[in-house]
């Protein structure tokens, strides 16, 4: 039976570290490789026959809405979900809990640039160790103090999370891309609704119950001018042919 997949793309952030660029453009529409980073994730979901994408918005939401309306090559429904007040990453998931049940969910922050093949991540989730409720994409970072760093055992089961601490024990970082299904959603629904942040509130409850799948592909958080410049070196603007 074909695996039913839904995407939840977190796209409501202010992008304050990228100002003045993000004073007029939301971070998810900043271009890398000639296209908005949001488009990279929509295309990646299309490539795995995703059935629907939910895009949460807040800051400069009308621009995101206009982009999605004008996008002419959508092969699945895209639902733009405006948050008048940002709910937090866990709050956004909680808002869509009912509609996500029965699906394999890919939840991703759209301020990351990558050429990742999501099918490989989903396959890793399907083959995750017994007892793991979710799968997290991880990557190697050269600035571990600025990332969420994980520790894992020989099977890849996460044993500890360290969220942006001064001297983290390693450089394997949380890529903020997650795959999960009903077993995780059942546990998530039992947690307090006061838990608003997925990284700091929810992930600690998943110690021993989350699987880390490591990618060697380039994976860049474009949240600062320096990292955006690095991403644009890896994925430069396409050359335009003179007519």
Short mmCIF file of C-alpha atoms in Angstrom, two decimals:
data_model
loop_
_atom_site.label_atom_id
_atom_site.label_comp_id
_atom_site.label_asym_id
_atom_site.label_seq_id
_atom_site.Cartn_x
_atom_site.Cartn_y
_atom_site.Cartn_z
CA UNK A 1 0.00 0.00 0.00
CA UNK A 2 1.28 3.47 -0.92
CA UNK A 3 2.48 5.45 2.07
CA UNK A 4 0.31 8.52 2.67
CA UNK A 5 2.45 11.60 3.32
CA UNK A 6 1.66 15.13 4.47
CA UNK A 7 4.07 17.99 4.87
CA UNK A 8 4.05 20.64 7.60
CA UNK A 9 6.32 23.51 6.58
CA UNK A 10 7.11 26.00 9.33
CA UNK A 11 7.42 29.38 7.62
CA UNK A 12 6.19 32.06 10.00
CA UNK A 13 9.42 33.42 11.45
CA UNK A 14 10.56 37.05 11.36
CA UNK A 15 14.07 36.38 10.10
CA UNK A 16 15.34 39.14 12.37
CA UNK A 17 19.00 38.14 12.00
CA UNK A 18 18.75 38.69 8.24
CA UNK A 19 17.63 42.30 8.45
CA UNK A 20 17.55 44.53 6.46
CA UNK A 21 16.92 41.86 3.80
CA UNK A 22 13.90 40.50 5.66
CA UNK A 23 12.36 43.90 6.33
CA UNK A 24 10.55 43.53 3.00
CA UNK A 25 10.81 39.81 2.24
CA UNK A 26 9.84 36.94 4.57
CA UNK A 27 12.69 34.57 5.28
CA UNK A 28 10.99 31.62 3.57
CA UNK A 29 10.93 33.58 0.28
CA UNK A 30 14.62 34.52 0.36
CA UNK A 31 16.23 33.13 -2.79
CA UNK A 32 18.89 30.43 -2.84
CA UNK A 33 19.87 28.92 -6.17
CA UNK A 34 17.41 31.07 -8.05
CA UNK A 35 14.31 30.13 -6.06
CA UNK A 36 12.78 30.76 -2.62
CA UNK A 37 13.89 28.31 0.05
CA UNK A 38 10.21 27.49 0.56
CA UNK A 39 10.06 26.33 -3.07
CA UNK A 40 12.91 23.91 -2.45
CA UNK A 41 10.82 22.19 0.24
CA UNK A 42 7.64 22.17 -1.82
CA UNK A 43 9.52 20.55 -4.70
CA UNK A 44 11.09 18.00 -2.35
CA UNK A 45 7.62 17.06 -1.10
CA UNK A 46 6.31 16.76 -4.66
CA UNK A 47 9.15 14.35 -5.43
CA UNK A 48 7.87 11.92 -2.77
CA UNK A 49 4.22 12.10 -3.90
CA UNK A 50 3.12 14.09 -0.87
CA UNK A 51 -0.67 14.40 -0.67
CA UNK A 52 -0.84 17.86 0.92
CA UNK A 53 1.43 20.57 2.29
CA UNK A 54 0.46 22.82 5.18
CA UNK A 55 2.43 26.09 5.29
CA UNK A 56 2.11 28.14 8.47
CA UNK A 57 2.62 31.89 8.06
CA UNK A 58 2.74 35.02 10.18
CA UNK A 59 5.29 37.67 9.25
CA UNK A 60 4.58 39.22 5.81
CA UNK A 61 2.08 36.42 5.33
CA UNK A 62 0.41 38.10 2.36
CA UNK A 63 3.60 37.71 0.32
CA UNK A 64 3.73 33.98 1.07
CA UNK A 65 0.05 33.66 0.25
CA UNK A 66 0.53 35.48 -3.07
CA UNK A 67 3.49 33.27 -3.93
CA UNK A 68 1.52 30.10 -3.24
CA UNK A 69 -1.44 31.35 -5.29
CA UNK A 70 0.78 32.16 -8.25
CA UNK A 71 2.74 28.93 -8.06
CA UNK A 72 1.68 27.21 -11.24
CA UNK A 73 3.15 23.74 -10.89
CA UNK A 74 1.58 22.44 -7.69
CA UNK A 75 0.67 18.78 -7.96
CA UNK A 76 -0.85 18.63 -4.47
CA UNK A 77 -3.03 20.99 -2.42
CA UNK A 78 -1.13 23.62 -0.45
CA UNK A 79 -2.89 25.03 2.59
CA UNK A 80 -1.65 28.38 3.87
CA UNK A 81 -2.44 28.61 7.58
CA UNK A 82 -2.07 32.13 8.93
CA UNK A 83 -1.27 32.55 12.62
CA UNK A 84 -2.29 35.95 13.93
CA UNK A 85 -0.04 35.30 16.90
CA UNK A 86 2.80 32.84 16.43
CA UNK A 87 1.88 29.60 18.17
CA UNK A 88 5.42 28.26 18.47
CA UNK A 89 6.60 25.22 16.58
CA UNK A 90 4.86 22.79 18.94
CA UNK A 91 1.76 24.96 18.94
CA UNK A 92 1.55 24.85 15.16
CA UNK A 93 1.80 21.06 15.21
CA UNK A 94 -0.87 20.93 17.92
CA UNK A 95 -3.20 23.09 15.80
CA UNK A 96 -3.07 20.55 12.94
CA UNK A 97 -3.01 17.40 15.03
CA UNK A 98 -6.36 16.04 13.84
CA UNK A 99 -5.68 16.58 10.13
CA UNK A 100 -2.27 14.89 10.37
CA UNK A 101 -3.46 11.65 11.93
CA UNK A 102 -3.28 8.68 9.61
CA UNK A 103 -0.35 10.11 7.65
CA UNK A 104 3.40 9.94 7.65
CA UNK A 105 4.26 13.55 8.47
CA UNK A 106 7.32 15.43 7.26
CA UNK A 107 7.72 18.55 9.43
CA UNK A 108 10.44 20.97 8.39
CA UNK A 109 11.65 24.50 9.00
CA UNK A 110 11.80 26.17 5.60
CA UNK A 111 14.78 28.37 6.45
CA UNK A 112 17.12 25.47 5.68
CA UNK A 113 18.61 24.97 2.23
CA UNK A 114 19.49 21.47 1.04
CA UNK A 115 19.21 19.06 -1.90
CA UNK A 116 18.11 16.28 0.42
CA UNK A 117 16.11 13.42 -1.06
CA UNK A 118 13.25 13.11 1.41
CA UNK A 119 12.55 9.56 0.27
CA UNK A 120 15.79 8.47 1.92
CA UNK A 121 14.73 10.09 5.18
CA UNK A 122 11.30 8.45 5.06
CA UNK A 123 12.88 5.07 4.30
CA UNK A 124 15.15 5.53 7.31
CA UNK A 125 12.09 6.28 9.42
CA UNK A 126 10.34 3.17 8.14
CA UNK A 127 13.39 1.13 9.24
CA UNK A 128 13.95 2.94 12.56
CA UNK A 129 14.89 0.98 15.67
CA UNK A 130 12.07 -0.56 17.70
CA UNK A 131 10.68 1.85 20.26
CA UNK A 132 11.50 5.02 18.33
CA UNK A 133 8.48 7.23 17.67
CA UNK A 134 10.10 9.73 15.35
CA UNK A 135 13.09 10.26 13.08
CA UNK A 136 15.21 13.42 13.08
CA UNK A 137 17.50 14.50 10.29
CA UNK A 138 20.97 15.43 11.55
CA UNK A 139 23.98 16.99 9.86
CA UNK A 140 27.56 17.90 10.73
CA UNK A 141 28.02 21.52 11.78
CA UNK A 142 31.17 23.61 12.15
CA UNK A 143 29.41 25.83 14.70
CA UNK A 144 27.97 23.40 17.25
CA UNK A 145 27.46 26.08 19.90
CA UNK A 146 24.86 27.69 17.62
CA UNK A 147 22.89 24.47 17.02
CA UNK A 148 20.96 21.82 18.83
CA UNK A 149 23.49 19.00 19.26
CA UNK A 150 22.49 15.38 19.81
CA UNK A 151 24.16 12.35 21.36
CA UNK A 152 23.16 8.91 20.09
CA UNK A 153 23.95 5.27 20.70
CA UNK A 154 25.33 2.73 18.23
CA UNK A 155 21.85 2.17 16.77
CA UNK A 156 21.28 5.87 16.17
CA UNK A 157 18.82 6.25 19.04
CA UNK A 158 19.13 9.71 20.57
CA UNK A 159 20.35 9.70 24.16
CA UNK A 160 20.63 13.45 24.85
CA UNK A 161 19.79 16.86 23.39
CA UNK A 162 21.89 19.98 23.95
CA UNK A 163 20.20 23.13 22.66
CA UNK A 164 22.72 25.88 21.82
CA UNK A 165 25.10 25.50 24.74
CA UNK A 166 28.64 26.87 25.05
CA UNK A 167 30.56 23.58 24.89
CA UNK A 168 28.41 20.90 23.27
CA UNK A 169 29.71 17.29 23.26
CA UNK A 170 30.05 16.88 19.50
CA UNK A 171 29.02 18.41 16.19
CA UNK A 172 26.06 16.30 15.03
CA UNK A 173 23.26 18.84 14.82
CA UNK A 174 19.50 18.71 14.67
CA UNK A 175 18.40 19.72 11.17
CA UNK A 176 14.85 20.55 12.31
CA UNK A 177 13.39 18.07 9.83
CA UNK A 178 11.29 15.34 11.41
CA UNK A 179 9.29 12.34 10.25
CA UNK A 180 6.61 10.78 12.43
CA UNK A 181 3.20 9.14 12.42
CA UNK A 182 0.35 8.25 14.74
CA UNK A 183 2.52 6.68 17.44
CA UNK A 184 4.36 9.96 17.95
CA UNK A 185 1.19 12.06 17.63
CA UNK A 186 -0.47 9.94 20.32
CA UNK A 187 2.36 10.72 22.73
CA UNK A 188 2.52 14.36 21.69
CA UNK A 189 -1.19 14.82 22.38
CA UNK A 190 -0.62 13.77 26.01
CA UNK A 191 1.87 16.58 26.64
CA UNK A 192 0.93 19.92 28.15
CA UNK A 193 -0.46 22.53 25.78
CA UNK A 194 1.88 24.99 27.52
CA UNK A 195 4.76 23.39 25.66
CA UNK A 196 5.18 25.78 22.75
CA UNK A 197 8.62 25.06 21.33
CA UNK A 198 9.35 21.75 19.64
CA UNK A 199 13.12 21.85 20.19
CA UNK A 200 13.26 22.90 23.83
CA UNK A 201 9.97 21.46 25.14
CA UNK A 202 9.10 18.39 23.08
CA UNK A 203 12.42 16.87 22.05
CA UNK A 204 13.62 16.31 25.64
CA UNK A 205 10.61 14.02 26.15
CA UNK A 206 11.83 11.91 23.20
CA UNK A 207 15.19 10.87 24.68
CA UNK A 208 15.54 7.16 23.96
CA UNK A 209 12.52 7.32 21.65
CA UNK A 210 13.87 9.27 18.66
CA UNK A 211 16.10 8.04 15.84
CA UNK A 212 18.79 10.22 14.24
CA UNK A 213 19.38 9.83 10.51
CA UNK A 214 22.53 11.63 9.41
CA UNK A 215 22.93 13.25 6.01
CA UNK A 216 26.22 14.06 4.32
CA UNK A 217 24.47 16.42 1.90
CA UNK A 218 25.00 20.18 2.28
CA UNK A 219 22.52 21.51 4.82
CA UNK A 220 22.53 25.24 5.56
CA UNK A 221 20.36 27.29 7.92
CA UNK A 222 20.14 30.60 6.03
CA UNK A 223 19.25 32.55 9.17
CA UNK A 224 22.32 34.82 9.17
CA UNK A 225 23.97 36.87 6.40
CA UNK A 226 27.07 34.67 6.66
CA UNK A 227 25.17 31.40 6.31
CA UNK A 228 23.02 32.80 3.51
CA UNK A 229 26.16 33.79 1.62
CA UNK A 230 27.52 30.28 2.15
CA UNK A 231 24.31 28.74 0.82
CA UNK A 232 24.46 30.98 -2.24
CA UNK A 233 28.01 29.81 -2.90
CA UNK A 234 26.83 26.19 -2.86
CA UNK A 235 23.70 26.94 -4.89
CA UNK A 236 24.47 29.98 -7.06
CA UNK A 237 21.92 31.85 -9.13
CA UNK A 238 21.42 30.22 -12.55
CA UNK A 239 23.12 32.00 -15.39
CA UNK A 240 20.79 33.89 -17.65
CA UNK A 241 21.24 33.55 -21.36
CA UNK A 242 21.35 36.80 -23.33
CA UNK A 243 18.80 36.86 -26.11
#
